[in-house]
Coordinates of C-alpha atoms and ligand atoms in Angstrom, one line a residue:
Chain Y
M1 CA 9.6 30.8 -0.4
V2 CA 12.8 28.9 -0.9
D3 CA 14.5 27.6 2.2
I4 CA 17.2 30.1 3.0
P5 CA 19.7 28.8 5.5
E6 CA 19.2 30.2 9.0
H7 CA 22.5 32.0 9.2
L8 CA 22.0 33.9 6.0
L9 CA 18.5 34.8 7.0
L10 CA 19.9 36.2 10.2
K11 CA 22.5 38.2 8.3
T12 CA 19.8 39.7 6.1
A13 CA 17.7 40.5 9.1
E14 CA 20.6 42.3 10.7
A15 CA 21.2 44.4 7.7
R16 CA 17.6 45.2 7.4
A17 CA 17.3 46.1 11.1
K18 CA 20.3 48.3 10.7
A19 CA 18.9 50.0 7.7
L20 CA 15.4 50.6 9.2
G21 CA 16.4 51.2 12.7
I22 CA 14.4 48.3 14.2
S23 CA 15.3 45.4 16.2
V24 CA 16.7 42.3 14.6
E25 CA 13.8 40.2 15.9
Q26 CA 11.3 42.5 14.3
A27 CA 13.2 42.5 11.0
L28 CA 13.1 38.7 11.1
A29 CA 9.4 38.7 11.8
E30 CA 8.7 41.1 9.0
M31 CA 10.7 39.0 6.6
R32 CA 8.7 35.9 7.5
G33 CA 5.6 37.9 6.9
E34 CA 4.4 37.6 10.5
V35 CA 4.1 41.4 11.0
K36 CA 3.5 44.2 8.7
P37 CA 6.7 45.7 7.4
T38 CA 7.8 48.9 8.9
K39 CA 6.9 52.0 7.0
I40 CA 9.5 54.7 7.0
E41 CA 7.9 58.0 7.6
K42 CA 9.7 61.2 7.2
E43 CA 12.7 60.6 9.2
P44 CA 15.3 59.5 6.7
D45 CA 18.0 57.2 7.6
I46 CA 21.2 58.4 6.3
I47 CA 23.3 55.5 5.7
E48 CA 26.3 57.0 4.1
V49 CA 27.7 60.3 3.2
S50 CA 30.6 60.5 1.0
P51 CA 33.2 62.9 2.4
V52 CA 32.8 65.6 -0.2
E53 CA 29.8 65.1 -2.4
V54 CA 26.5 63.8 -1.5
E55 CA 24.5 62.8 1.4
V56 CA 22.2 60.2 0.0
K57 CA 18.8 59.6 1.3
K58 CA 18.6 56.0 1.8
E59 CA 15.3 55.1 0.1
A60 CA 16.0 56.6 -3.2
P61 CA 19.3 55.6 -4.4
V62 CA 20.4 52.5 -2.5
P63 CA 19.6 49.5 -4.7
A64 CA 18.3 47.4 -2.0
T65 CA 15.2 45.8 -3.3
E66 CA 13.3 45.6 0.0
V67 CA 13.7 49.2 0.8
K68 CA 12.9 50.3 -2.7
K69 CA 9.7 48.5 -2.7
E70 CA 8.5 50.0 0.5
A71 CA 9.3 53.6 -0.2
P72 CA 9.7 54.6 -3.7
V73 CA 10.5 58.2 -2.9
P74 CA 10.0 60.6 -5.7
A75 CA 13.0 62.6 -6.8
T76 CA 11.7 65.9 -5.5
E77 CA 11.3 64.6 -2.0
V78 CA 14.9 63.6 -2.1
K79 CA 15.9 67.0 -3.0
E80 CA 13.9 68.6 -0.2
E81 CA 15.3 66.3 2.4
A82 CA 18.7 66.0 1.2
P83 CA 20.4 68.8 3.0
V84 CA 19.9 67.3 6.4
P85 CA 22.1 68.8 9.0
A86 CA 24.5 66.5 10.6
T87 CA 23.0 66.9 14.0
E88 CA 19.7 65.7 12.9
A89 CA 21.2 62.8 11.1
K90 CA 22.8 61.8 14.3
E91 CA 19.5 61.4 16.0
A92 CA 18.3 58.8 13.6
P93 CA 18.6 55.4 15.2
V94 CA 20.9 53.9 12.7
T95 CA 23.1 56.5 11.1
I96 CA 26.4 56.4 9.6
T97 CA 27.4 59.9 8.8
K98 CA 30.2 62.2 8.4
E99 CA 30.1 65.6 9.8
A100 CA 30.5 67.3 6.4
P101 CA 27.2 68.8 5.2
A102 CA 26.5 67.6 1.8
P103 CA 25.0 69.3 -1.2
A104 CA 22.0 67.9 -2.9
P105 CA 22.6 65.6 -5.8
E106 CA 22.6 67.4 -9.1
K107 CA 20.1 65.3 -10.8
S108 CA 18.2 63.0 -8.7
N109 CA 15.7 61.3 -11.0
G110 CA 15.5 58.3 -8.8
Q111 CA 18.6 56.8 -10.3
I112 CA 21.9 56.7 -8.6
P113 CA 23.9 59.7 -9.6
A114 CA 27.0 58.7 -11.4
E115 CA 29.3 60.7 -9.4
V116 CA 28.2 59.4 -6.0
D117 CA 31.0 57.6 -4.4
F118 CA 29.5 54.7 -2.7
A119 CA 32.5 53.2 -1.1
P120 CA 34.6 55.4 0.9
E121 CA 37.5 53.4 2.3
T122 CA 36.6 54.1 5.9
K123 CA 33.3 52.2 5.9
V124 CA 32.0 48.8 5.2
T125 CA 29.3 49.4 2.7
Q126 CA 28.3 45.9 1.5
R127 CA 24.8 44.9 2.2
L128 CA 23.2 41.6 1.6
L129 CA 20.8 42.2 -1.2
T130 CA 19.6 38.7 -1.9
V131 CA 20.4 35.1 -1.3
V132 CA 20.9 32.9 -4.3
K133 CA 20.4 29.4 -3.3
A134 CA 23.2 27.1 -4.3
K135 CA 22.2 24.5 -6.9
P136 CA 24.1 21.3 -7.4
I137 CA 25.1 20.3 -10.9
Q138 CA 23.6 16.9 -10.4
K139 CA 20.1 17.0 -9.1
P140 CA 19.1 14.2 -6.8
T141 CA 15.8 13.0 -8.1
S142 CA 14.3 11.6 -5.0
E143 CA 14.1 12.8 -1.5
P144 CA 15.9 10.7 1.1
V145 CA 13.5 8.5 2.9
D146 CA 13.5 7.0 6.4
K147 CA 14.3 3.4 6.0
V148 CA 14.7 0.4 8.3
N149 CA 16.3 -3.0 7.8
T150 CA 13.9 -5.5 6.4
W151 CA 15.3 -8.0 8.9
P152 CA 13.9 -7.9 11.5
H153 CA 11.5 -4.9 11.2
L154 CA 9.5 -6.3 8.3
M155 CA 10.1 -10.0 8.4
L156 CA 9.2 -10.4 12.0
P157 CA 5.7 -8.9 11.7
E158 CA 5.2 -11.0 8.5
F159 CA 6.2 -14.1 10.3
I160 CA 3.9 -13.4 13.2
S161 CA 1.0 -12.7 10.9
L162 CA 1.5 -15.8 8.9
M163 CA 1.7 -17.8 12.1
A164 CA -1.5 -16.3 13.3
M165 CA -3.2 -17.0 10.0
T166 CA -2.0 -20.7 10.2
A167 CA -3.3 -21.0 13.7
F168 CA -6.6 -19.5 12.8
L169 CA -7.0 -21.8 9.8
I170 CA -6.2 -24.9 11.7
F171 CA -8.5 -23.9 14.5
L172 CA -11.3 -23.2 12.0
S173 CA -10.7 -26.5 10.1
A174 CA -10.9 -28.4 13.3
I175 CA -14.2 -27.0 14.4
L176 CA -16.0 -26.4 11.1
Q177 CA -16.6 -29.3 8.7
A178 CA -16.5 -28.5 4.9
P179 CA -19.8 -29.4 3.3
L180 CA -20.3 -32.6 1.3
L181 CA -23.8 -33.2 0.1
E182 CA -25.2 -36.1 -1.9
E183 CA -23.4 -37.1 -5.1
A184 CA -23.9 -34.8 -8.1
N185 CA -27.1 -35.5 -9.9
P186 CA -27.9 -33.4 -13.0
N187 CA -31.5 -34.5 -12.8
I188 CA -32.3 -33.1 -9.4
T189 CA -32.0 -29.3 -9.2
P190 CA -31.8 -28.0 -5.7
N191 CA -34.1 -25.2 -4.8
P192 CA -32.7 -22.6 -4.5
A193 CA -29.6 -23.2 -6.6
K194 CA -27.0 -20.8 -5.4
A195 CA -23.7 -19.8 -7.0
P196 CA -20.5 -19.7 -4.9
W197 CA -20.8 -16.9 -2.3
Y198 CA -18.6 -14.4 -4.1
F199 CA -21.0 -14.5 -7.0
L200 CA -24.2 -14.3 -4.9
G201 CA -24.3 -10.5 -5.1
L202 CA -24.3 -10.9 -8.8
Q203 CA -26.9 -13.5 -8.7
E204 CA -29.1 -11.3 -6.6
A205 CA -28.6 -8.4 -9.0
L206 CA -29.5 -10.7 -11.9
S207 CA -32.8 -11.5 -10.3
Y208 CA -33.8 -7.8 -10.6
W209 CA -32.8 -6.9 -14.0
D210 CA -32.8 -8.5 -17.4
P211 CA -29.9 -11.0 -17.4
Q212 CA -28.6 -9.6 -20.6
I213 CA -28.2 -6.2 -19.1
A214 CA -27.0 -7.1 -15.7
G215 CA -24.9 -9.9 -17.1
I216 CA -23.2 -7.5 -19.5
M217 CA -23.0 -4.4 -17.4
I218 CA -22.1 -5.6 -14.0
P219 CA -19.4 -8.3 -14.2
G220 CA -18.1 -7.7 -17.7
V221 CA -17.8 -4.0 -18.2
I222 CA -17.7 -2.5 -14.7
G223 CA -16.3 -5.5 -12.9
V224 CA -13.2 -6.3 -15.0
F225 CA -12.4 -3.5 -17.5
G226 CA -13.8 -0.8 -15.3
F227 CA -11.7 -1.9 -12.4
M228 CA -8.6 -2.2 -14.5
A229 CA -9.2 1.3 -15.8
I230 CA -9.4 3.0 -12.4
P231 CA -5.8 4.3 -12.3
Y232 CA -6.2 5.7 -15.8
I233 CA -9.6 7.4 -15.0
D234 CA -8.7 8.8 -11.7
R235 CA -6.1 11.5 -12.7
N236 CA -6.0 13.1 -9.2
K237 CA -2.4 12.7 -8.1
D238 CA -3.1 13.2 -4.4
N239 CA -3.3 10.3 -2.1
K240 CA -4.5 12.1 1.0
P241 CA -8.0 10.9 1.9
S242 CA -9.1 14.5 2.4
K243 CA -8.2 15.3 -1.2
R244 CA -9.9 12.4 -2.8
K245 CA -13.3 12.3 -1.2
Y246 CA -15.1 11.6 -4.4
A247 CA -13.1 8.5 -5.2
I248 CA -13.4 7.2 -1.7
M249 CA -17.1 7.9 -1.7
L250 CA -17.6 6.0 -5.0
Y251 CA -15.6 3.0 -3.8
T252 CA -17.4 2.9 -0.5
F253 CA -20.7 2.9 -2.4
F254 CA -19.5 0.0 -4.4
L255 CA -18.5 -1.9 -1.3
A256 CA -21.8 -1.1 0.4
G257 CA -23.8 -2.1 -2.7
A258 CA -21.9 -5.3 -3.3
G259 CA -21.9 -6.2 0.4
T260 CA -25.7 -5.6 0.7
L261 CA -26.5 -7.6 -2.4
S262 CA -24.2 -10.5 -1.3
I263 CA -25.7 -10.6 2.2
I264 CA -29.2 -10.7 0.7
G265 CA -28.2 -13.4 -1.7
I266 CA -26.5 -15.4 1.0
L267 CA -28.9 -15.1 3.9
F268 CA -32.2 -13.8 2.7
R269 CA -33.0 -15.9 -0.3
G270 CA -34.8 -19.2 -0.1
P271 CA -36.7 -21.5 -2.4
G272 CA -37.7 -19.9 -5.6
W273 CA -35.3 -17.1 -4.8
N274 CA -38.0 -15.7 -2.5
W275 CA -37.3 -13.5 0.4
T276 CA -36.7 -15.4 3.6
Y277 CA -35.6 -14.4 7.1
P278 CA -32.7 -16.5 8.3
W279 CA -33.9 -16.4 11.9
I280 CA -37.4 -17.5 11.0
D281 CA -37.2 -19.6 7.8
G282 CA -33.6 -20.8 8.1
V283 CA -30.6 -20.3 5.9
W284 CA -30.0 -21.7 2.4
F285 CA -26.3 -21.4 2.3
D286 CA -24.6 -24.8 2.0
D287 CA -21.1 -23.5 2.2
L288 CA -21.6 -23.1 5.9
L289 CA -23.8 -26.1 6.3
D290 CA -21.9 -27.3 9.4
W291 CA -22.1 -24.0 11.1
V292 CA -25.7 -23.3 10.1
H293 CA -26.8 -26.6 11.6
F294 CA -24.7 -26.2 14.6
E295 CA -27.3 -26.1 17.4
Chain M
M1 CA 22.5 -35.0 46.2
K2 CA 21.4 -31.5 45.1
N3 CA 24.9 -30.7 44.0
E4 CA 25.1 -33.8 41.9
K5 CA 21.9 -32.8 40.2
I6 CA 23.3 -29.5 39.2
K7 CA 26.4 -31.1 38.0
F8 CA 24.4 -33.4 35.8
R9 CA 22.4 -30.6 34.3
D10 CA 25.6 -28.6 33.6
R11 CA 27.1 -31.6 31.9
I12 CA 24.1 -32.0 29.7
K13 CA 24.2 -28.4 28.9
D14 CA 27.9 -28.6 28.0
I15 CA 27.4 -31.6 25.8
S16 CA 24.5 -30.1 23.9
S17 CA 26.2 -26.7 23.4
G18 CA 29.3 -28.5 22.4
L19 CA 27.3 -30.5 19.9
G20 CA 25.6 -27.4 18.7
D21 CA 29.0 -25.7 18.2
S22 CA 30.6 -28.5 16.3
L23 CA 27.5 -28.8 14.2
K24 CA 27.6 -25.1 13.4
E25 CA 31.3 -25.4 12.6
S26 CA 30.8 -28.2 10.1
T27 CA 31.2 -27.6 6.4
L28 CA 27.7 -28.7 5.7
W29 CA 26.1 -26.2 8.1
G30 CA 28.3 -23.4 6.8
S31 CA 27.4 -24.2 3.2
I32 CA 23.7 -24.0 3.9
F33 CA 23.6 -20.8 5.9
R34 CA 25.5 -18.1 4.1
P35 CA 27.4 -15.3 5.9
G36 CA 24.9 -13.1 7.7
S37 CA 22.5 -15.8 8.6
P38 CA 21.4 -15.8 12.2
F39 CA 21.9 -19.5 12.2
R40 CA 25.6 -19.3 11.5
K41 CA 28.3 -19.5 14.1
G42 CA 29.3 -16.3 15.7
Y43 CA 26.3 -14.3 14.4
S44 CA 26.0 -10.9 16.0
D45 CA 23.2 -8.4 15.6
S46 CA 24.7 -5.6 13.6
P47 CA 23.4 -3.4 10.8
R48 CA 25.8 -5.1 8.4
N49 CA 24.5 -8.6 9.4
R50 CA 20.9 -7.4 9.3
S51 CA 21.5 -6.5 5.7
Y52 CA 23.2 -9.8 5.0
V53 CA 20.2 -11.7 6.3
V54 CA 18.3 -10.6 3.3
M55 CA 21.0 -9.9 0.8
N56 CA 22.8 -13.2 1.1
N57 CA 19.6 -15.2 1.1
V58 CA 16.9 -16.4 -1.3
L59 CA 14.8 -13.8 0.5
Y60 CA 16.4 -11.2 -1.7
H61 CA 14.0 -12.3 -4.4
L62 CA 11.1 -11.1 -2.3
H63 CA 12.4 -8.3 -0.2
P64 CA 14.9 -5.4 -0.5
V65 CA 17.4 -5.0 2.2
K66 CA 15.7 -1.9 3.5
V67 CA 12.1 -0.7 3.5
K68 CA 10.4 2.5 4.3
R69 CA 9.8 2.9 8.0
H70 CA 6.1 3.7 7.6
G71 CA 5.7 0.6 5.3
V72 CA 6.5 -1.9 8.1
R73 CA 3.8 -0.5 10.2
L74 CA 1.2 -3.3 10.3
S75 CA -1.5 -0.7 10.2
Y76 CA -0.5 0.4 6.7
T77 CA -0.7 -2.7 4.6
L78 CA -2.4 -4.8 7.3
C79 CA -0.2 -7.5 5.7
L80 CA -3.0 -8.2 3.4
G81 CA -0.9 -8.7 0.2
G82 CA 1.5 -10.9 2.2
L83 CA -1.4 -12.9 3.6
S84 CA -2.9 -13.3 0.1
F85 CA 0.4 -14.8 -0.9
F86 CA 0.6 -16.9 2.2
T87 CA -2.9 -18.4 1.8
F88 CA -1.9 -19.3 -1.7
I89 CA 1.1 -21.2 -0.4
V90 CA -1.1 -23.0 2.2
L91 CA -3.5 -23.9 -0.6
T92 CA -0.7 -25.2 -2.8
I93 CA 0.7 -27.4 0.0
T94 CA -2.7 -28.8 1.1
G95 CA -3.8 -29.0 -2.5
I96 CA -0.9 -31.2 -3.5
W97 CA -1.6 -33.4 -0.6
L98 CA -5.2 -33.8 -1.6
M99 CA -4.1 -34.7 -5.1
F100 CA -2.7 -38.0 -3.8
Y101 CA -6.3 -39.1 -3.0
F102 CA -8.4 -37.6 -5.6
R103 CA -9.3 -38.8 -9.1
P104 CA -11.3 -36.4 -11.4
T105 CA -13.5 -39.1 -12.7
E106 CA -16.8 -40.8 -11.6
M107 CA -14.8 -41.8 -8.6
A108 CA -14.3 -38.1 -7.5
Y109 CA -17.2 -38.1 -5.0
V110 CA -16.2 -41.5 -3.5
D111 CA -12.6 -40.3 -3.2
I112 CA -13.7 -37.3 -1.1
Q113 CA -15.8 -39.5 1.1
T114 CA -12.9 -41.9 1.6
L115 CA -10.6 -39.0 2.3
Q116 CA -12.9 -37.7 5.0
T117 CA -13.5 -41.0 6.7
S118 CA -10.5 -43.2 6.3
I119 CA -7.4 -41.2 5.7
A120 CA -5.4 -39.7 8.5
F121 CA -5.9 -36.0 8.7
G122 CA -7.9 -36.2 5.5
S123 CA -10.8 -34.3 6.9
L124 CA -8.6 -31.7 8.5
V125 CA -6.6 -31.1 5.3
R126 CA -9.7 -30.9 3.2
N127 CA -11.2 -28.4 5.5
M128 CA -8.0 -26.4 5.6
H129 CA -8.0 -26.3 1.8
R130 CA -11.6 -25.3 1.5
W131 CA -11.6 -22.6 4.2
A132 CA -8.2 -21.2 3.0
A133 CA -9.8 -20.9 -0.4
H134 CA -12.6 -18.8 0.9
I135 CA -10.2 -16.8 3.0
M136 CA -8.0 -16.1 0.1
V137 CA -10.9 -14.6 -2.0
L138 CA -11.8 -12.5 1.0
V139 CA -8.2 -11.4 1.8
V140 CA -7.4 -10.6 -1.9
F141 CA -10.6 -8.5 -2.0
L142 CA -9.7 -6.7 1.2
H143 CA -6.1 -6.1 -0.1
M144 CA -7.6 -4.5 -3.2
S145 CA -9.8 -2.3 -1.0
R146 CA -6.8 -1.3 1.1
V147 CA -4.9 -0.4 -2.0
F148 CA -7.8 1.7 -3.3
Y149 CA -8.3 3.6 0.0
H150 CA -4.6 4.5 0.1
G151 CA -4.7 5.7 -3.5
A152 CA -1.8 3.3 -4.0
Y153 CA -2.8 2.6 -7.6
K154 CA -1.6 6.1 -8.7
A155 CA 1.5 6.8 -10.7
P156 CA 3.8 5.0 -11.0
R157 CA 1.7 2.0 -9.7
E158 CA -1.1 2.1 -12.3
F159 CA 0.0 -1.0 -14.1
N160 CA 0.4 -3.0 -10.9
W161 CA -3.2 -2.3 -10.2
V162 CA -4.1 -3.8 -13.5
I163 CA -1.9 -6.9 -12.7
G164 CA -3.8 -7.0 -9.4
V165 CA -7.2 -7.1 -11.1
I166 CA -5.9 -10.0 -13.2
L167 CA -4.8 -11.7 -9.9
L168 CA -8.3 -11.2 -8.4
L169 CA -9.8 -12.7 -11.5
L170 CA -7.5 -15.7 -11.4
T171 CA -8.2 -16.1 -7.7
L172 CA -11.9 -16.2 -8.4
L173 CA -11.4 -18.7 -11.3
L174 CA -9.2 -20.9 -9.1
S175 CA -11.9 -20.9 -6.4
F176 CA -14.6 -21.5 -9.0
T177 CA -12.9 -24.5 -10.7
G178 CA -12.1 -26.0 -7.3
Y179 CA -15.7 -25.7 -6.3
L180 CA -16.8 -28.4 -8.8
L181 CA -14.2 -31.0 -7.7
P182 CA -16.0 -32.7 -4.8
W183 CA -18.7 -33.6 -7.3
D184 CA -21.6 -33.3 -4.9
Q185 CA -24.9 -31.5 -5.4
L186 CA -23.5 -28.3 -4.0
A187 CA -20.6 -28.4 -6.4
I188 CA -22.4 -29.2 -9.6
W189 CA -25.3 -26.8 -9.1
A190 CA -23.2 -23.8 -7.9
V191 CA -21.0 -24.2 -10.9
T192 CA -24.0 -24.6 -13.2
V193 CA -25.5 -21.3 -11.8
G194 CA -22.2 -19.6 -12.1
G195 CA -21.6 -20.8 -15.6
N196 CA -25.1 -19.6 -16.6
M197 CA -24.3 -16.2 -15.3
A198 CA -21.0 -16.2 -17.3
S199 CA -22.9 -17.2 -20.5
Y200 CA -24.9 -13.9 -20.3
A201 CA -21.7 -12.0 -21.0
P202 CA -21.9 -10.3 -24.4
V203 CA -20.7 -11.9 -27.7
I204 CA -18.3 -14.5 -26.2
G205 CA -20.2 -15.5 -23.1
A206 CA -21.8 -18.6 -24.4
Q207 CA -18.6 -19.7 -26.2
V208 CA -16.5 -19.2 -23.1
K209 CA -18.9 -21.2 -21.1
F210 CA -18.8 -24.0 -23.7
A211 CA -15.0 -24.1 -23.7
L212 CA -14.9 -24.0 -19.9
F213 CA -17.5 -26.7 -19.4
A214 CA -16.3 -28.8 -22.3
G215 CA -20.0 -28.9 -23.4
L216 CA -23.3 -27.2 -22.6
E217 CA -23.6 -28.4 -19.1
A218 CA -21.6 -29.7 -16.2
T219 CA -20.6 -33.3 -16.9
E220 CA -17.7 -35.5 -16.1
A221 CA -15.8 -33.9 -19.0
T222 CA -16.3 -30.6 -17.2
L223 CA -14.9 -32.2 -14.1
L224 CA -11.7 -33.2 -15.8
R225 CA -11.4 -29.8 -17.5
F226 CA -11.9 -27.9 -14.2
Y227 CA -9.4 -30.3 -12.5
V228 CA -6.6 -29.6 -15.0
L229 CA -7.4 -25.8 -14.9
H230 CA -7.5 -25.9 -11.1
V231 CA -4.3 -27.9 -10.3
L232 CA -2.1 -26.9 -13.2
F233 CA -3.0 -24.2 -15.5
L234 CA -4.4 -21.5 -13.2
P235 CA -1.8 -21.9 -10.5
F236 CA 0.9 -21.7 -13.2
I237 CA -0.6 -18.5 -14.6
I238 CA -1.2 -16.9 -11.2
V239 CA 2.4 -17.6 -10.1
I240 CA 3.6 -15.8 -13.1
F241 CA 1.4 -12.8 -12.4
M242 CA 2.3 -12.8 -8.8
A243 CA 6.0 -12.7 -9.7
I244 CA 5.3 -9.7 -11.9
H245 CA 3.2 -8.1 -9.2
F246 CA 5.9 -8.4 -6.5
W247 CA 8.6 -7.3 -8.9
R248 CA 6.6 -4.2 -9.7
V249 CA 6.0 -3.4 -6.1
R250 CA 9.7 -3.1 -5.7
K251 CA 10.4 -1.4 -9.0
D252 CA 7.7 1.2 -8.3
G253 CA 9.6 2.3 -5.3
G254 CA 8.3 -0.1 -2.6
I255 CA 5.2 0.5 -0.7
S256 CA 3.3 3.6 -1.5
G257 CA 2.7 6.5 1.0
P258 CA 2.9 7.7 3.6
L259 CA -0.5 9.3 3.3
Ligands
HEM1 C1 -3.3 -13.2 -5.5 C2 -3.5 -12.0 -5.2 C3 -2.6 -10.9 -4.7 C4 -1.4 -11.1 -4.1 C5 -0.7 -12.4 -3.6 C6 -0.8 -9.7 -3.8 C7 0.3 -9.5 -3.2 C8 0.8 -8.2 -2.9 C9 1.8 -7.9 -2.0 C10 2.6 -8.9 -1.1 C11 2.0 -6.5 -2.0 C12 2.9 -5.7 -1.1 C13 2.2 -4.7 -0.2 C14 1.0 -5.3 0.6 O1 1.2 -6.3 1.3 O2 0.0 -4.7 0.6 C15 1.0 -6.0 -2.9 C16 0.9 -4.6 -3.3 C17 0.0 -4.1 -4.2 N1 -1.0 -4.8 -4.8 FE1 -1.3 -6.8 -4.6 N2 -1.7 -8.8 -4.4 C18 -2.8 -9.5 -4.9 C19 -3.9 -9.0 -5.6 C20 -4.0 -7.6 -5.9 C21 -5.2 -7.0 -6.4 C22 -6.5 -7.8 -6.6 C23 -4.9 -5.7 -6.6 C24 -5.8 -4.6 -7.1 C25 -6.7 -4.8 -8.0 C26 -3.5 -5.5 -6.2 C27 -2.9 -4.3 -6.3 C28 -1.7 -4.0 -5.6 C29 -1.0 -2.7 -5.6 C30 -1.5 -1.5 -6.4 C31 0.0 -2.8 -4.7 C32 1.0 -1.7 -4.4 C33 0.5 -1.1 -3.0 C34 1.3 -0.1 -2.4 O3 2.4 0.2 -2.9 O4 0.9 0.4 -1.3 N3 -3.0 -6.7 -5.7 N4 0.3 -7.0 -3.5

């Protein structure tokens, strides 16, 4: 439902309450769909009677959409109930009536009889039928967003995190020596020969499958072009985690797989690329030489 | 006695604040710090000045004046993109320093040894460069994962993700080319293994490896080639892509979200 301003909603509810003889609160609740709309039984509300001509049963002729929907009263019914005595009409909770008894409408086929005078001068007869939401000529394309000044709200956290990073880096560099082995010698191959750590998952994968396949599939296709293509493959526009479980699951599988392979490659592979346990056989990972031989 | 002490302290205070004031009033100072700078005389904390801090400043190249409130929460970006950039800056600074002492020739290994043993802070700076390089690979990877989990690659940010993948690739290449430079057994064999894996790539793998290695295996020609790639070519390219990346972050409407 479109957002209808509160004061108009209230006005509509008042009109409806008046028409149906219910409280304004209930009318509001009905309009919001919180309770079932009131059904009008046999007691007709007489909302207006023109001085001379017709007493109009509310449901049939009044072109109020809500009322019409609820009780499309057949024409015959109108005829039967039309000559309601004034006294009876007075009992109805919301009744605007004139004392004069009215003859039945000549032809009541559900349409408003042409000769019915709907607006006697003595009464206010307007009713709020519908609310048309005002539309601006220029449409703002974006919703207003809650913004804060970059300084200091963004720059301060940035500054703090880069300071923390610097401190951490200097601390790390002070306690952990970067490795430097013997001078390069193309004639002496170390065993095992390991790639840099971020390629070790790949190296581990290559040890299972034919290099041609693993070499082609994993880094080339999936790794680069597959990753670049992600936004064009995932056409789901939602960014709520609950709405993109499948994508999250796939990426988490990727992370878990890459992580497992890397950890195996880094810690659990020794000479001849055989399985080793770091706590029994030691670690073949020279990047962290200083740390590994710490004790 | 006590009184005199206080007087002395007050006088020092007066003099220093007087000095500070006249410094801030000088033409030189005023020309460096533009209106709105917190370092300028008479700065007051107002919304207008907060805007000027960014707008009247070189910072305007990196940041808009205002950002979404949820975007400044550390828990959203974890500052990972910013830290990727910052580690790159640290690597540039320490790397340039290392270049003073390093020759990409048969002297490479000796130069690193000398750097570690006989040059002030040599060991520290080498360590910083090396650990920062590892951290950068890690942080860029984590940044990518954070972007994925936020679905931040969705329209209109698709292309920035593509730029990002290129940045990840360049980061890995920078790290890989740097790996060879110490010219020790770890360097040459890790790079050899990595190069062999690259040569498995279809069609062009072997040719790429040949071009990268300046031959079939890691030699001193490879060392020179990796050096030039590492200190000049790749940083140049990555800076260009970073510029596009940051520009796109802003043009795509700032940080994505909230979720
Ligand atoms: C050298 C590497 C990189 C640097 C310096 C960098 C830097 C940044 C920075 C500073 C931001 C702003 C928001 C934030 O801090 O999270 C950002 C956002 C972004 N980055 Fe990166 N990035 C790098 C690599 C990558 C990679 C590898 C990817 C993905 C494959 C990527 C994709 C994105 C995307 C899509 C955004 C927009 C995120 C959003 O709006 O929430 N970037 N990047």
